[in-house]
Amino acid sequence: MAGRIITITSGKGGVGKTTTTANIGVGLALLGKSVVCVDTDIGLRNLDLVMGLDNRIVYDLVDVVEGRCRLKQALVRDRHLSELYLLPAAQTRDKTAVSAAQMQALCDELRKEFDFILLDSPAGIETGFHNALAPADEVIIVTTPDVSAVRDADRAIGFVEAQEKGPARLVINRIKSDLVRKGEMLTIEDVVELLAIELIGIVPEDETIIMSTNRGTPAAMDRKSLAGQAFRNIAKRLTGQEVPFMPLPSDDGWLKRLTRLVRPTSS
Amino acid sequence: MASPVVIKGTSEGLIIELGQGDLQTILRELDQKLGQSARFFRGGRVALRVGSRLLNRDEIEALGNVLYKWEVTLWAVEADLPETRAAADSLGLETSIRPASRPPVVSREAREEPSEEKEPAGGWVASEGLLVRRTLRSGASLVHRGHIVVVGDVNPGAEVIAGGDIVIWGTLRGLAHAGAGGDEGAVICALRFRPEQVRIADVVATHAQEPGVSAGLPHMAVLRDGHIVLEPWVEGVGAAGRHPRVVSSRWSGFWRWLRRR
């Protein structure tokens, strides 16, 4: 068994790389795949919080690389899904603690044990980003539909292409359909036209994400969460299933929707 | 893993071949290798053979700086990609290890006239062309002393700087500077014109939204009376207005159809 190493990156910070990693991890595990989410953001550990595993960490990625523990000892099993694991980053070190070659060696070890190895990349285009990119078989670029995030995503794609890491695929996160409709936000078509890479997911802005992050239970676990549904769809597409993109939610209240039904021309 | 830096002694002198891997690793490796036998390399001249690697000016300079640190001079960069060759050329480096015989792949670069004498480093000559067949993403910088043709888009945060004209067979969303050496007759053409900024010679124009322009029609920017003006490229007429108009194109289609019966 040889697992697929997928790096999740963005260029810009705060667009939802960590949330995307955790939720795609959950989505793949729900499909019965064995998954490990690796936090490569050494010094700025976050993925453990989003997955709700922060109080179970004993060893971390740097401990493994520096030989203070075996790889298996550092893996933290998810509370709900038995096939989902986390390899946490060290919080007390920085990006220089690990080299690209060490990341490669580590991922080659993980590849033997898991179907999917998801690498949550740090923001920026410096050492940490390059270390997370080095072992990648596939790349997922996360962006939000605003000009600064898209420009940074474009830069990140440039690096991915220069290192011939195969075609990167795109997740557009935090789409606000009311703003798109008003023309105040870039549309999906705008973003895809500019970045010119394959779209693999559209995730609507959803307040269940904030709640689920604070609770440490990724939204993909929640059957009712719209964003969770979008992330589960991404996981399905990664396994080769054809899943149509779901329609964007209408943010209007029920009254407005009712009036639109009664008088279709009014809006 | 094979070392990404291989140093070879050949009849043309020392050649450093760069393999796969990211540039940071290569810079470190190169630094290490030179350091191991610093006395052997000191005062020498080397050529880089980079293969299909894409390097811009800054990256070639970074390589040159590592060499310079060990008192080694970089004199040539041999590359498969015309873009990398152009970047090396703009730094005043040779692009072929055998200076007398240029590699035959150069024939893809269109030349208006065979120029025997090369301009020194930094000189702008609008007689050579560079064709780039990819989209320039944010952070990409393409600098060439002659004309530049991009088959692809120029995205926001990318820049194209040419001594001559710039033609973009795609959407211009970034920065384009034509006639960078002062040629006021240089033009910028694009299929869709939505740049952050265009410059011709010393004149700078930030892009104003015009209805026809935002509609995504091909346009040409030229310098007229000290201002950059944007002219729509009309089918059959062209921006210059010299081409004969096709008479009754609707009917010609009909006649063709009739003749096929």
Short mmCIF file of C-alpha atoms in Angstrom, two decimals:
data_model
loop_
_atom_site.label_atom_id
_atom_site.label_comp_id
_atom_site.label_asym_id
_atom_site.label_seq_id
_atom_site.Cartn_x
_atom_site.Cartn_y
_atom_site.Cartn_z
CA MET A 1 0.00 0.00 0.00
CA ALA A 2 1.38 3.37 -0.97
CA GLY A 3 -0.50 6.35 0.39
CA ARG A 4 -1.04 9.65 -1.37
CA ILE A 5 0.73 12.67 0.06
CA ILE A 6 -1.42 15.77 -0.38
CA THR A 7 -0.15 19.18 0.69
CA ILE A 8 -2.75 21.80 1.56
CA THR A 9 -1.41 25.30 1.11
CA SER A 10 -2.48 28.84 0.21
CA GLY A 11 0.20 31.50 0.28
CA LYS A 12 -1.93 33.84 2.40
CA GLY A 13 -2.74 33.05 6.00
CA GLY A 14 -6.19 32.87 7.49
CA VAL A 15 -7.98 31.47 4.46
CA GLY A 16 -8.73 28.13 6.10
CA LYS A 17 -5.87 25.72 5.35
CA THR A 18 -6.04 24.09 8.77
CA THR A 19 -9.83 23.87 8.75
CA THR A 20 -9.69 22.40 5.26
CA THR A 21 -7.05 19.84 6.28
CA ALA A 22 -8.99 18.69 9.33
CA ASN A 23 -12.28 18.48 7.45
CA ILE A 24 -10.93 16.67 4.41
CA GLY A 25 -9.22 14.29 6.86
CA VAL A 26 -12.56 13.62 8.55
CA GLY A 27 -14.28 13.27 5.18
CA LEU A 28 -11.76 10.69 3.97
CA ALA A 29 -11.91 8.78 7.25
CA LEU A 30 -15.72 8.69 6.99
CA LEU A 31 -15.23 7.03 3.60
CA GLY A 32 -13.26 4.31 5.36
CA LYS A 33 -9.78 5.51 4.39
CA SER A 34 -6.89 5.58 6.81
CA VAL A 35 -5.71 9.15 7.13
CA VAL A 36 -3.01 11.07 8.94
CA CYS A 37 -3.12 14.86 9.15
CA VAL A 38 0.35 16.33 9.62
CA ASP A 39 0.74 19.81 11.07
CA THR A 40 3.88 21.22 9.41
CA ASP A 41 3.39 24.69 10.90
CA ILE A 42 6.16 24.23 13.45
CA GLY A 43 6.02 26.89 16.14
CA LEU A 44 2.43 27.85 15.33
CA ARG A 45 0.57 24.64 16.10
CA ASN A 46 -3.15 24.78 15.29
CA LEU A 47 -4.40 21.59 13.71
CA ASP A 48 -4.57 19.83 17.10
CA LEU A 49 -7.06 22.44 18.32
CA VAL A 50 -9.27 22.20 15.27
CA MET A 51 -9.32 18.42 15.62
CA GLY A 52 -9.85 18.65 19.37
CA LEU A 53 -6.74 16.61 20.20
CA ASP A 54 -4.61 19.28 21.88
CA ASN A 55 -4.69 17.66 25.32
CA ARG A 56 -3.55 14.26 24.05
CA ILE A 57 -0.22 15.27 22.55
CA VAL A 58 2.82 13.63 24.07
CA TYR A 59 5.37 13.73 21.26
CA ASP A 60 5.45 15.83 18.09
CA LEU A 61 6.90 15.91 14.58
CA VAL A 62 10.22 17.38 15.71
CA ASP A 63 10.59 14.66 18.35
CA VAL A 64 10.20 12.06 15.58
CA VAL A 65 12.67 13.77 13.27
CA GLU A 66 15.24 14.19 16.03
CA GLY A 67 14.81 10.60 17.15
CA ARG A 68 13.38 11.18 20.62
CA CYS A 69 10.46 8.85 19.89
CA ARG A 70 9.22 6.39 17.32
CA LEU A 71 6.81 7.64 14.66
CA LYS A 72 3.93 5.56 16.06
CA GLN A 73 4.34 7.11 19.50
CA ALA A 74 3.78 10.60 18.14
CA LEU A 75 0.58 9.76 16.24
CA VAL A 76 -2.58 10.85 18.05
CA ARG A 77 -5.73 8.92 17.25
CA ASP A 78 -8.94 10.89 16.69
CA ARG A 79 -11.63 10.78 19.39
CA HIS A 80 -14.38 9.69 17.01
CA LEU A 81 -12.84 8.06 13.97
CA SER A 82 -10.49 5.15 14.51
CA GLU A 83 -8.83 5.54 11.11
CA LEU A 84 -7.93 9.21 11.56
CA TYR A 85 -4.66 10.31 13.13
CA LEU A 86 -2.82 13.54 13.81
CA LEU A 87 0.91 14.11 13.73
CA PRO A 88 1.22 17.38 15.64
CA ALA A 89 3.79 20.13 15.10
CA ALA A 90 6.12 21.27 17.84
CA GLN A 91 4.95 24.47 19.44
CA THR A 92 8.26 25.43 21.01
CA ARG A 93 10.52 25.29 17.95
CA ASP A 94 10.62 27.03 14.56
CA LYS A 95 10.73 26.11 10.88
CA THR A 96 14.48 25.49 10.85
CA ALA A 97 14.00 22.46 13.12
CA VAL A 98 13.08 20.29 10.12
CA SER A 99 14.60 20.11 6.63
CA ALA A 100 12.86 19.24 3.36
CA ALA A 101 14.78 15.95 3.20
CA GLN A 102 13.60 15.03 6.71
CA MET A 103 10.00 15.83 5.76
CA GLN A 104 10.40 13.63 2.71
CA ALA A 105 11.76 10.74 4.80
CA LEU A 106 8.99 11.13 7.37
CA CYS A 107 6.28 11.12 4.71
CA ASP A 108 7.79 8.07 3.06
CA GLU A 109 7.40 6.27 6.40
CA LEU A 110 3.79 7.44 6.76
CA ARG A 111 3.04 6.39 3.19
CA LYS A 112 3.51 2.75 4.20
CA GLU A 113 0.86 2.97 6.93
CA PHE A 114 -1.85 5.28 5.59
CA ASP A 115 -4.01 5.76 2.49
CA PHE A 116 -3.80 9.53 2.74
CA ILE A 117 -1.17 11.80 4.25
CA LEU A 118 -2.50 15.36 4.47
CA LEU A 119 0.14 18.02 5.08
CA ASP A 120 -1.16 21.27 6.54
CA SER A 121 1.29 23.85 5.24
CA PRO A 122 2.22 27.06 7.02
CA ALA A 123 1.28 30.38 5.43
CA GLY A 124 3.86 32.29 3.42
CA ILE A 125 6.33 31.14 0.80
CA GLU A 126 9.35 30.62 3.04
CA THR A 127 11.13 27.53 4.39
CA GLY A 128 8.09 25.98 6.05
CA PHE A 129 6.06 26.22 2.85
CA HIS A 130 8.85 24.63 0.81
CA ASN A 131 9.30 21.85 3.38
CA ALA A 132 5.59 21.05 3.20
CA LEU A 133 5.67 21.08 -0.59
CA ALA A 134 8.78 18.93 -1.01
CA PRO A 135 7.18 15.52 -0.32
CA ALA A 136 3.84 16.27 -2.02
CA ASP A 137 2.33 13.98 -4.66
CA GLU A 138 -0.64 16.31 -5.04
CA VAL A 139 -1.37 19.85 -3.95
CA ILE A 140 -4.58 21.53 -2.84
CA ILE A 141 -4.60 25.32 -2.94
CA VAL A 142 -7.06 27.00 -0.59
CA THR A 143 -8.21 30.53 -1.28
CA THR A 144 -11.02 32.83 -0.29
CA PRO A 145 -12.72 34.90 -3.01
CA ASP A 146 -10.90 38.15 -2.33
CA VAL A 147 -8.17 39.75 -4.40
CA SER A 148 -5.35 39.49 -1.87
CA ALA A 149 -5.92 35.80 -1.15
CA VAL A 150 -6.22 35.05 -4.87
CA ARG A 151 -2.98 36.86 -5.69
CA ASP A 152 -1.12 34.93 -2.97
CA ALA A 153 -2.68 31.68 -4.16
CA ASP A 154 -1.43 32.53 -7.66
CA ARG A 155 2.09 32.96 -6.28
CA ALA A 156 1.87 29.65 -4.43
CA ILE A 157 0.68 27.90 -7.62
CA GLY A 158 3.69 29.40 -9.40
CA PHE A 159 6.00 27.62 -6.93
CA VAL A 160 4.05 24.38 -7.25
CA GLU A 161 4.41 24.52 -11.03
CA ALA A 162 8.09 25.47 -10.87
CA GLN A 163 8.78 22.39 -8.73
CA GLU A 164 6.67 20.25 -11.05
CA LYS A 165 4.48 18.97 -8.26
CA GLY A 166 1.70 17.95 -10.62
CA PRO A 167 -1.39 20.03 -11.25
CA ALA A 168 -2.59 21.81 -8.13
CA ARG A 169 -6.31 21.73 -7.40
CA LEU A 170 -8.35 24.54 -5.94
CA VAL A 171 -10.68 24.89 -2.95
CA ILE A 172 -12.54 28.20 -2.77
CA ASN A 173 -13.41 28.71 0.86
CA ARG A 174 -15.83 31.05 2.64
CA ILE A 175 -17.99 32.03 -0.31
CA LYS A 176 -20.66 34.49 0.78
CA SER A 177 -23.38 34.06 -1.76
CA ASP A 178 -25.19 37.31 -0.91
CA LEU A 179 -22.02 39.34 -1.50
CA VAL A 180 -21.33 37.50 -4.75
CA ARG A 181 -24.84 38.23 -5.92
CA LYS A 182 -24.41 41.92 -5.13
CA GLY A 183 -21.16 41.93 -7.09
CA GLU A 184 -19.14 42.82 -3.97
CA MET A 185 -17.13 39.60 -3.97
CA LEU A 186 -15.19 37.81 -6.68
CA THR A 187 -17.27 35.08 -8.23
CA ILE A 188 -16.14 31.47 -8.52
CA GLU A 189 -15.77 32.01 -12.26
CA ASP A 190 -13.48 35.04 -11.67
CA VAL A 191 -11.21 33.06 -9.36
CA VAL A 192 -11.06 29.98 -11.57
CA GLU A 193 -10.40 32.04 -14.69
CA LEU A 194 -7.48 33.81 -13.07
CA LEU A 195 -5.87 30.86 -11.30
CA ALA A 196 -6.58 28.46 -14.18
CA ILE A 197 -6.39 25.26 -12.15
CA GLU A 198 -8.94 22.53 -11.57
CA LEU A 199 -11.62 23.29 -9.00
CA ILE A 200 -12.16 20.55 -6.43
CA GLY A 201 -14.32 22.31 -3.87
CA ILE A 202 -16.52 25.30 -3.09
CA VAL A 203 -17.15 25.86 0.59
CA PRO A 204 -19.78 28.35 1.68
CA GLU A 205 -19.24 30.73 4.59
CA ASP A 206 -20.85 28.93 7.49
CA GLU A 207 -20.93 29.86 11.16
CA THR A 208 -20.94 26.19 12.13
CA ILE A 209 -17.24 26.25 11.21
CA ILE A 210 -16.42 28.71 13.99
CA MET A 211 -18.44 26.72 16.51
CA SER A 212 -16.93 23.42 15.41
CA THR A 213 -13.38 24.83 15.53
CA ASN A 214 -13.88 26.05 19.09
CA ARG A 215 -15.44 22.75 20.06
CA GLY A 216 -12.65 20.79 18.37
CA THR A 217 -15.03 18.73 16.23
CA PRO A 218 -14.58 19.40 12.49
CA ALA A 219 -17.77 20.45 10.73
CA ALA A 220 -17.51 17.46 8.39
CA MET A 221 -18.72 15.35 11.34
CA ASP A 222 -21.91 17.40 11.45
CA ARG A 223 -24.52 16.07 9.03
CA LYS A 224 -26.41 19.35 9.09
CA SER A 225 -23.48 21.67 8.42
CA LEU A 226 -23.42 23.04 4.89
CA ALA A 227 -19.65 23.63 4.97
CA GLY A 228 -19.23 20.14 6.39
CA GLN A 229 -21.14 18.76 3.41
CA ALA A 230 -18.87 20.71 1.06
CA PHE A 231 -15.76 19.25 2.72
CA ARG A 232 -17.16 15.72 2.59
CA ASN A 233 -17.74 16.27 -1.13
CA ILE A 234 -14.09 17.29 -1.57
CA ALA A 235 -13.03 14.06 0.15
CA LYS A 236 -15.24 12.07 -2.24
CA ARG A 237 -13.75 13.86 -5.26
CA LEU A 238 -10.25 13.02 -3.98
CA THR A 239 -11.18 9.33 -4.03
CA GLY A 240 -12.27 9.68 -7.64
CA GLN A 241 -16.02 9.98 -7.18
CA GLU A 242 -17.92 12.38 -9.41
CA VAL A 243 -19.85 14.71 -7.13
CA PRO A 244 -21.62 17.74 -8.58
CA PHE A 245 -20.95 21.09 -6.89
CA MET A 246 -23.81 21.92 -4.58
CA PRO A 247 -25.80 25.09 -5.18
CA LEU A 248 -24.79 28.05 -3.06
CA PRO A 249 -27.18 28.76 -0.22
CA SER A 250 -29.47 31.71 -0.37
CA ASP A 251 -28.75 33.99 2.56
CA ASP A 252 -32.10 35.69 2.39
CA GLY A 253 -34.61 35.03 5.13
CA TRP A 254 -37.60 32.77 4.59
CA LEU A 255 -39.90 35.77 4.14
CA LYS A 256 -37.85 37.16 1.27
CA ARG A 257 -37.69 33.76 -0.36
CA LEU A 258 -41.45 33.47 -0.02
CA THR A 259 -42.02 36.84 -1.66
CA ARG A 260 -39.73 35.81 -4.46
CA LEU A 261 -41.84 32.70 -4.98
CA VAL A 262 -44.99 34.79 -5.07
CA ARG A 263 -43.55 37.55 -7.22
CA PRO A 264 -40.65 36.07 -9.20
CA THR A 265 -39.91 39.32 -11.03
CA SER A 266 -39.51 41.45 -7.91
CA SER A 267 -35.90 40.52 -7.19
CA MET B 1 19.54 10.77 -3.50
CA ALA B 2 21.88 12.07 -6.19
CA SER B 3 23.45 15.42 -5.45
CA PRO B 4 21.67 18.28 -7.21
CA VAL B 5 25.00 19.96 -7.87
CA VAL B 6 27.61 18.28 -10.05
CA ILE B 7 30.89 19.99 -10.89
CA LYS B 8 32.64 18.87 -14.07
CA GLY B 9 35.89 19.77 -15.68
CA THR B 10 35.57 19.82 -19.48
CA SER B 11 37.50 21.15 -22.43
CA GLU B 12 35.38 24.31 -22.12
CA GLY B 13 36.45 24.75 -18.50
CA LEU B 14 34.56 24.13 -15.29
CA ILE B 15 30.87 23.43 -15.67
CA ILE B 16 28.43 23.18 -12.78
CA GLU B 17 25.34 21.15 -13.57
CA LEU B 18 22.19 21.75 -11.55
CA GLY B 19 19.79 18.84 -11.05
CA GLN B 20 16.33 18.52 -9.52
CA GLY B 21 15.28 20.03 -6.22
CA ASP B 22 14.34 23.45 -4.94
CA LEU B 23 16.71 26.32 -5.35
CA GLN B 24 17.39 26.82 -1.64
CA THR B 25 18.75 23.29 -1.36
CA ILE B 26 20.86 23.81 -4.47
CA LEU B 27 22.28 27.07 -3.14
CA ARG B 28 23.21 25.36 0.13
CA GLU B 29 24.73 22.38 -1.69
CA LEU B 30 26.70 24.64 -4.02
CA ASP B 31 28.00 26.66 -1.10
CA GLN B 32 29.07 23.46 0.65
CA LYS B 33 30.78 21.99 -2.42
CA LEU B 34 32.72 25.14 -3.14
CA GLY B 35 33.68 25.45 0.51
CA GLN B 36 35.11 21.91 0.55
CA SER B 37 37.72 22.77 -2.04
CA ALA B 38 37.80 26.54 -1.81
CA ARG B 39 41.44 26.78 -2.76
CA PHE B 40 40.92 24.84 -5.95
CA PHE B 41 38.09 27.08 -7.16
CA ARG B 42 39.39 30.46 -6.03
CA GLY B 43 39.85 32.87 -8.91
CA GLY B 44 38.26 30.46 -11.40
CA ARG B 45 35.54 30.89 -14.02
CA VAL B 46 32.56 28.57 -14.23
CA ALA B 47 29.56 28.05 -16.46
CA LEU B 48 26.22 26.81 -15.18
CA ARG B 49 24.26 24.16 -17.04
CA VAL B 50 20.69 24.35 -15.72
CA GLY B 51 18.75 22.15 -18.17
CA SER B 52 15.01 22.76 -18.18
CA ARG B 53 15.01 24.64 -14.90
CA LEU B 54 13.27 28.01 -15.01
CA LEU B 55 15.40 30.71 -13.43
CA ASN B 56 14.73 34.44 -13.26
CA ARG B 57 17.28 37.21 -12.89
CA ASP B 58 17.18 37.18 -9.08
CA GLU B 59 17.72 33.46 -8.94
CA ILE B 60 20.67 33.57 -11.32
CA GLU B 61 22.08 36.41 -9.25
CA ALA B 62 21.66 34.34 -6.09
CA LEU B 63 23.66 31.53 -7.72
CA GLY B 64 26.24 34.05 -8.88
CA ASN B 65 26.52 35.45 -5.37
CA VAL B 66 27.29 32.04 -3.88
CA LEU B 67 30.02 31.63 -6.50
CA TYR B 68 31.28 35.14 -5.86
CA LYS B 69 31.53 34.38 -2.14
CA TRP B 70 34.15 31.74 -2.98
CA GLU B 71 35.82 34.08 -5.49
CA VAL B 72 34.53 32.20 -8.49
CA THR B 73 33.23 34.10 -11.51
CA LEU B 74 30.11 33.04 -13.36
CA TRP B 75 30.47 33.67 -17.09
CA ALA B 76 27.73 31.64 -18.76
CA VAL B 77 24.39 30.00 -18.13
CA GLU B 78 23.36 27.25 -20.51
CA ALA B 79 19.62 26.64 -20.36
CA ASP B 80 16.93 24.89 -22.38
CA LEU B 81 14.26 27.49 -21.70
CA PRO B 82 14.41 30.76 -23.64
CA GLU B 83 13.18 32.60 -20.55
CA THR B 84 16.11 31.45 -18.46
CA ARG B 85 18.46 32.35 -21.32
CA ALA B 86 16.91 35.81 -21.53
CA ALA B 87 17.37 36.31 -17.78
CA ALA B 88 21.03 35.30 -18.05
CA ASP B 89 21.46 37.50 -21.09
CA SER B 90 20.00 40.49 -19.24
CA LEU B 91 22.69 40.02 -16.59
CA GLY B 92 25.37 40.20 -19.27
CA LEU B 93 26.16 36.48 -19.14
CA GLU B 94 26.82 34.22 -22.10
CA THR B 95 24.04 31.77 -22.85
CA SER B 96 26.16 29.18 -24.57
CA ILE B 97 29.21 27.46 -23.20
CA ARG B 98 30.76 27.44 -26.68
CA PRO B 99 30.54 31.12 -27.54
CA ALA B 100 31.30 30.59 -31.22
CA SER B 101 28.43 28.22 -32.00
CA ARG B 102 25.01 29.05 -30.64
CA PRO B 103 22.76 26.05 -29.99
CA PRO B 104 20.20 25.46 -32.74
CA VAL B 105 17.21 25.79 -30.36
CA VAL B 106 17.69 29.55 -30.47
CA SER B 107 15.91 29.57 -33.81
CA ARG B 108 12.60 29.84 -31.92
CA GLU B 109 13.51 33.38 -31.02
CA ALA B 110 12.40 35.50 -33.93
CA ARG B 111 14.91 38.05 -35.11
CA GLU B 112 14.13 40.98 -37.34
CA GLU B 113 17.71 41.38 -38.39
CA PRO B 114 20.77 39.26 -37.74
CA SER B 115 22.69 41.28 -35.20
CA GLU B 116 26.30 40.24 -34.98
CA GLU B 117 27.30 42.69 -32.30
CA LYS B 118 25.67 42.10 -28.98
CA GLU B 119 24.75 45.02 -26.79
CA PRO B 120 26.55 45.02 -23.44
CA ALA B 121 24.71 44.07 -20.23
CA GLY B 122 21.76 46.30 -19.47
CA GLY B 123 21.48 47.64 -22.99
CA TRP B 124 18.02 47.55 -24.54
CA VAL B 125 17.81 46.34 -28.12
CA ALA B 126 14.42 46.11 -29.76
CA SER B 127 15.58 43.70 -32.42
CA GLU B 128 15.26 40.39 -30.64
CA GLY B 129 12.16 38.57 -29.54
CA LEU B 130 11.32 36.27 -26.67
CA LEU B 131 8.36 33.93 -26.88
CA VAL B 132 6.98 32.61 -23.60
CA ARG B 133 4.27 29.99 -23.70
CA ARG B 134 2.86 29.95 -20.19
CA THR B 135 0.84 32.08 -17.84
CA LEU B 136 2.92 34.43 -15.73
CA ARG B 137 1.65 34.12 -12.18
CA SER B 138 1.97 36.56 -9.32
CA GLY B 139 5.62 37.20 -8.48
CA ALA B 140 6.91 36.26 -11.93
CA SER B 141 9.17 38.83 -13.57
CA LEU B 142 10.04 38.62 -17.24
CA VAL B 143 12.73 41.03 -18.42
CA HIS B 144 14.06 40.99 -21.95
CA ARG B 145 16.04 43.49 -23.99
CA GLY B 146 13.92 42.92 -27.12
CA HIS B 147 10.26 42.21 -27.79
CA ILE B 148 8.23 39.87 -25.60
CA VAL B 149 5.35 37.67 -26.71
CA VAL B 150 3.43 35.86 -23.99
CA VAL B 151 1.07 33.09 -25.07
CA GLY B 152 -0.93 32.97 -21.85
CA ASP B 153 -2.06 35.45 -19.22
CA VAL B 154 -0.10 37.95 -17.17
CA ASN B 155 -1.69 37.79 -13.73
CA PRO B 156 -1.83 40.49 -11.04
CA GLY B 157 1.52 40.78 -9.30
CA ALA B 158 3.46 39.62 -12.37
CA GLU B 159 5.51 41.98 -14.55
CA VAL B 160 6.69 41.98 -18.13
CA ILE B 161 9.44 44.44 -19.02
CA ALA B 162 10.70 44.69 -22.59
CA GLY B 163 13.09 46.89 -24.49
CA GLY B 164 10.70 46.64 -27.44
CA ASP B 165 7.04 45.73 -27.86
CA ILE B 166 4.90 43.48 -25.69
CA VAL B 167 2.22 41.22 -27.12
CA ILE B 168 0.04 39.22 -24.74
CA TRP B 169 -2.05 36.48 -26.34
CA GLY B 170 -4.27 36.33 -23.29
CA THR B 171 -5.34 38.65 -20.50
CA LEU B 172 -3.03 41.35 -19.19
CA ARG B 173 -3.83 41.85 -15.51
CA GLY B 174 -0.37 42.63 -14.13
CA LEU B 175 2.23 45.22 -15.12
CA ALA B 176 3.60 45.68 -18.62
CA HIS B 177 6.46 48.04 -19.48
CA ALA B 178 7.31 48.35 -23.16
CA GLY B 179 10.23 50.39 -24.49
CA ALA B 180 11.93 50.17 -21.11
CA GLY B 181 15.12 51.55 -22.63
CA GLY B 182 13.32 54.74 -23.74
CA ASP B 183 11.76 53.63 -27.06
CA GLU B 184 8.64 55.80 -27.31
CA GLY B 185 7.41 53.94 -30.36
CA ALA B 186 6.94 50.70 -28.43
CA VAL B 187 3.43 49.27 -28.10
CA ILE B 188 1.61 46.89 -25.77
CA CYS B 189 -1.06 44.60 -27.22
CA ALA B 190 -3.31 42.22 -25.33
CA LEU B 191 -6.40 40.20 -26.13
CA ARG B 192 -7.97 41.41 -22.88
CA PHE B 193 -6.64 44.51 -21.26
CA ARG B 194 -7.09 44.78 -17.48
CA PRO B 195 -3.62 45.75 -16.28
CA GLU B 196 -2.64 47.11 -12.90
CA GLN B 197 -0.37 49.52 -14.74
CA VAL B 198 1.17 49.98 -18.16
CA ARG B 199 4.33 51.88 -18.97
CA ILE B 200 5.76 52.89 -22.32
CA ALA B 201 9.26 54.39 -22.21
CA ASP B 202 9.12 56.79 -19.22
CA VAL B 203 5.35 57.28 -19.18
CA VAL B 204 3.25 55.51 -16.58
CA ALA B 205 -0.49 54.95 -16.82
CA THR B 206 -2.70 53.35 -14.25
CA HIS B 207 -5.58 51.59 -15.82
CA ALA B 208 -8.88 53.43 -15.99
CA GLN B 209 -11.96 51.34 -16.48
CA GLU B 210 -13.46 52.06 -19.85
CA PRO B 211 -16.59 50.29 -21.08
CA GLY B 212 -15.01 48.90 -24.22
CA VAL B 213 -11.93 47.78 -22.36
CA SER B 214 -13.73 45.97 -19.59
CA ALA B 215 -15.77 44.18 -22.22
CA GLY B 216 -12.60 42.25 -22.89
CA LEU B 217 -11.81 43.28 -26.46
CA PRO B 218 -8.26 43.24 -27.83
CA HIS B 219 -6.51 46.56 -27.34
CA MET B 220 -3.20 48.19 -28.13
CA ALA B 221 -1.56 50.79 -25.93
CA VAL B 222 0.57 53.39 -27.70
CA LEU B 223 2.27 56.61 -26.70
CA ARG B 224 0.72 59.72 -28.26
CA ASP B 225 1.69 63.29 -27.30
CA GLY B 226 3.25 62.11 -24.07
CA HIS B 227 0.19 60.14 -23.01
CA ILE B 228 -0.54 56.44 -23.14
CA VAL B 229 -3.71 55.86 -25.16
CA LEU B 230 -5.55 52.63 -25.49
CA GLU B 231 -6.96 51.80 -28.90
CA PRO B 232 -9.40 48.99 -29.50
CA TRP B 233 -8.30 46.47 -32.10
CA VAL B 234 -11.19 46.36 -34.56
CA GLU B 235 -11.61 43.23 -36.63
CA GLY B 236 -10.52 43.78 -40.22
CA VAL B 237 -9.28 47.30 -39.49
CA GLY B 238 -6.71 46.97 -36.76
CA ALA B 239 -5.67 49.71 -34.43
CA ALA B 240 -3.60 51.32 -37.19
CA GLY B 241 -6.58 51.52 -39.54
CA ARG B 242 -4.63 50.37 -42.59
CA HIS B 243 -6.10 46.97 -43.35
CA PRO B 244 -8.80 46.75 -46.02
CA ARG B 245 -12.24 46.04 -44.69
CA VAL B 246 -13.85 42.82 -45.83
CA VAL B 247 -16.88 43.73 -47.86
CA SER B 248 -20.14 42.10 -46.89
CA SER B 249 -18.75 39.25 -44.86
CA ARG B 250 -22.25 37.98 -44.18
CA TRP B 251 -22.83 37.36 -47.88
CA SER B 252 -19.47 35.73 -48.51
CA GLY B 253 -20.47 33.00 -46.10
CA PHE B 254 -23.67 32.53 -48.04
CA TRP B 255 -21.83 32.23 -51.36
CA ARG B 256 -19.44 29.70 -49.88
CA TRP B 257 -22.38 27.69 -48.67
CA LEU B 258 -24.04 27.90 -52.09
CA ARG B 259 -20.88 26.81 -53.89
CA ARG B 260 -20.66 23.70 -51.71
CA ARG B 261 -24.15 22.58 -52.85
#
